[in-house]
CSV table of C-alpha atoms in Angstrom, one decimal:
chain,number,residue,atom,x,y,z
A,1,GLN,CA,-14.5,-10.1,-6.6
A,2,ILE,CA,-10.9,-8.4,-6.6
A,3,GLN,CA,-8.9,-9.1,-3.5
A,4,VAL,CA,-5.5,-7.3,-2.9
A,5,VAL,CA,-3.4,-8.6,-0.1
A,6,GLU,CA,-0.1,-7.1,1.4
A,7,SER,CA,2.4,-9.2,3.2
A,8,GLY,CA,6.0,-8.8,4.4
A,9,GLY,CA,5.6,-6.1,7.0
A,10,GLY,CA,7.1,-6.5,10.5
A,11,LEU,CA,9.4,-5.1,13.1
A,12,VAL,CA,13.1,-4.1,12.0
A,13,GLN,CA,16.0,-2.3,13.2
A,14,PRO,CA,17.2,1.1,11.6
A,15,GLY,CA,19.2,0.4,8.6
A,16,GLU,CA,17.9,-2.9,7.8
A,17,SER,CA,15.6,-3.7,4.6
A,18,LEU,CA,12.3,-5.4,4.1
A,19,LYS,CA,10.5,-6.4,1.0
A,20,LEU,CA,6.6,-6.0,0.7
A,21,SER,CA,4.4,-8.1,-1.6
A,22,CYS,CA,1.2,-7.1,-3.0
A,23,VAL,CA,-1.0,-10.2,-4.3
A,24,VAL,CA,-4.1,-9.3,-6.5
A,25,SER,CA,-6.5,-12.1,-7.1
A,26,GLY,CA,-10.2,-12.4,-8.6
A,27,LYS,CA,-11.5,-12.0,-12.0
A,28,ILE,CA,-8.8,-9.9,-13.7
A,29,TRP,CA,-8.2,-9.0,-17.3
A,30,THR,CA,-5.3,-6.7,-16.8
A,31,ILE,CA,-3.7,-4.8,-13.9
A,32,PRO,CA,-2.7,-1.5,-15.4
A,33,THR,CA,-1.1,0.0,-12.3
A,34,ILE,CA,0.1,-1.2,-8.9
A,35,GLY,CA,1.0,1.3,-6.5
A,36,TRP,CA,2.4,1.6,-3.0
A,37,TYR,CA,1.3,4.0,-0.2
A,38,ARG,CA,1.9,4.5,3.3
A,39,GLN,CA,-0.1,6.1,6.2
A,40,VAL,CA,0.9,7.1,9.8
A,41,PRO,CA,-2.1,7.6,12.3
A,42,GLY,CA,-3.3,11.1,12.1
A,43,ASN,CA,-1.6,11.8,9.0
A,44,GLN,CA,-2.9,11.6,5.2
A,45,ARG,CA,-2.0,8.6,3.1
A,46,GLU,CA,1.4,9.2,1.4
A,47,PHE,CA,2.1,8.1,-2.1
A,48,ILE,CA,5.4,5.9,-2.4
A,49,ALA,CA,5.6,4.6,-5.9
A,50,ALA,CA,3.7,3.1,-8.7
A,51,MET,CA,4.5,0.8,-11.8
A,52,ALA,CA,2.6,0.3,-14.9
A,53,SER,CA,2.0,-3.4,-16.4
A,54,GLY,CA,4.7,-2.4,-19.0
A,55,GLY,CA,7.3,-1.6,-16.6
A,56,GLY,CA,7.4,2.2,-16.4
A,57,SER,CA,7.4,3.5,-12.8
A,58,ASN,CA,7.2,6.9,-10.9
A,59,TYR,CA,8.2,7.6,-7.4
A,60,ALA,CA,7.7,10.3,-4.9
A,61,ASP,CA,10.9,12.2,-4.8
A,62,SER,CA,11.5,11.6,-1.1
A,63,MET,CA,11.4,7.7,-1.8
A,64,LYS,CA,13.6,7.3,-4.8
A,65,ALA,CA,16.8,6.6,-3.1
A,66,ARG,CA,16.0,3.8,-0.7
A,67,PHE,CA,12.6,2.3,-2.2
A,68,THR,CA,12.3,0.2,-5.3
A,69,ILE,CA,9.1,-0.9,-6.9
A,70,SER,CA,8.8,-4.0,-9.0
A,71,ARG,CA,6.0,-6.5,-10.3
A,72,ASP,CA,5.6,-9.9,-11.6
A,73,ASN,CA,2.7,-9.7,-14.1
A,74,ALA,CA,2.4,-13.5,-14.5
A,75,ARG,CA,1.7,-13.7,-10.8
A,76,ASN,CA,-0.5,-10.6,-10.5
A,77,THR,CA,2.1,-9.4,-7.9
A,78,GLY,CA,3.8,-6.2,-7.0
A,79,TYR,CA,6.6,-5.7,-4.7
A,80,LEU,CA,8.3,-2.7,-2.5
A,81,GLN,CA,12.0,-3.1,-1.6
A,82,MET,CA,12.8,-1.1,1.0
A,83,ASN,CA,16.3,-0.3,2.3
A,84,SER,CA,18.2,1.5,4.9
A,85,LEU,CA,14.9,1.9,6.8
A,86,LYS,CA,14.6,4.6,9.3
A,87,PRO,CA,12.3,5.1,12.4
A,88,GLU,CA,10.2,7.6,10.4
A,89,ASP,CA,9.3,5.1,7.9
A,90,THR,CA,7.2,3.5,10.6
A,91,ALA,CA,3.7,3.3,9.0
A,92,VAL,CA,0.9,1.0,7.5
A,93,TYR,CA,2.0,0.3,3.9
A,94,TYR,CA,-1.0,-0.1,1.4
A,95,CYS,CA,-1.0,-1.4,-2.1
A,96,LYS,CA,-3.4,0.0,-4.6
A,97,ALA,CA,-4.2,-2.1,-7.7
A,98,SER,CA,-6.0,-0.5,-10.7
A,99,VAL,CA,-7.8,-3.4,-12.1
A,100,ARG,CA,-9.6,-4.0,-15.6
A,101,ARG,CA,-11.9,-7.0,-15.2
A,102,ASN,CA,-12.7,-7.3,-18.9
A,103,ALA,CA,-12.0,-5.4,-22.3
A,104,GLY,CA,-15.3,-3.5,-22.0
A,105,ARG,CA,-14.5,-1.8,-18.6
A,106,PRO,CA,-12.4,0.9,-17.4
A,107,PHE,CA,-10.3,0.3,-14.6
A,108,ASP,CA,-11.4,0.3,-10.8
A,109,ASP,CA,-8.9,0.9,-8.0
A,110,TYR,CA,-9.0,-1.8,-5.2
A,111,TRP,CA,-6.8,-1.3,-2.0
A,112,GLY,CA,-5.4,-3.8,0.5
A,113,GLN,CA,-5.8,-3.9,4.1
A,114,GLY,CA,-2.3,-2.6,4.8
A,115,THR,CA,0.8,-4.3,6.5
A,116,GLN,CA,2.5,-2.6,9.4
A,117,VAL,CA,6.1,-1.7,9.1
A,118,THR,CA,7.9,-0.7,12.3
A,119,VAL,CA,11.5,0.4,12.4
A,120,SER,CA,12.8,0.6,16.0
A,121,SER,CA,15.9,-0.3,17.8
């Protein structure tokens, strides 16, 4: 089984920073892509950024200025650095890992349970 576990969320004041982590574990051959999303209750899940195993990344236009995605392939871990946080960044943040479990399989997507980020004074 593949597990995806996010951590690092919490309550911060406007203007502060947080760094989220996403650890992928289980029977893994490769993780072609790790992505971050967020969701506010009542809204659709929103794409933030994704990074390929080779280091290429893409961002939602509205996220580029303050959010940075990175990953440590040796640790099967992805990160999301969030700076200058605003109250409107309050949401549950989710990690999605696209995982290949062996050479003969295409990748499957696995989601974490989410981590709450609250930005409030």
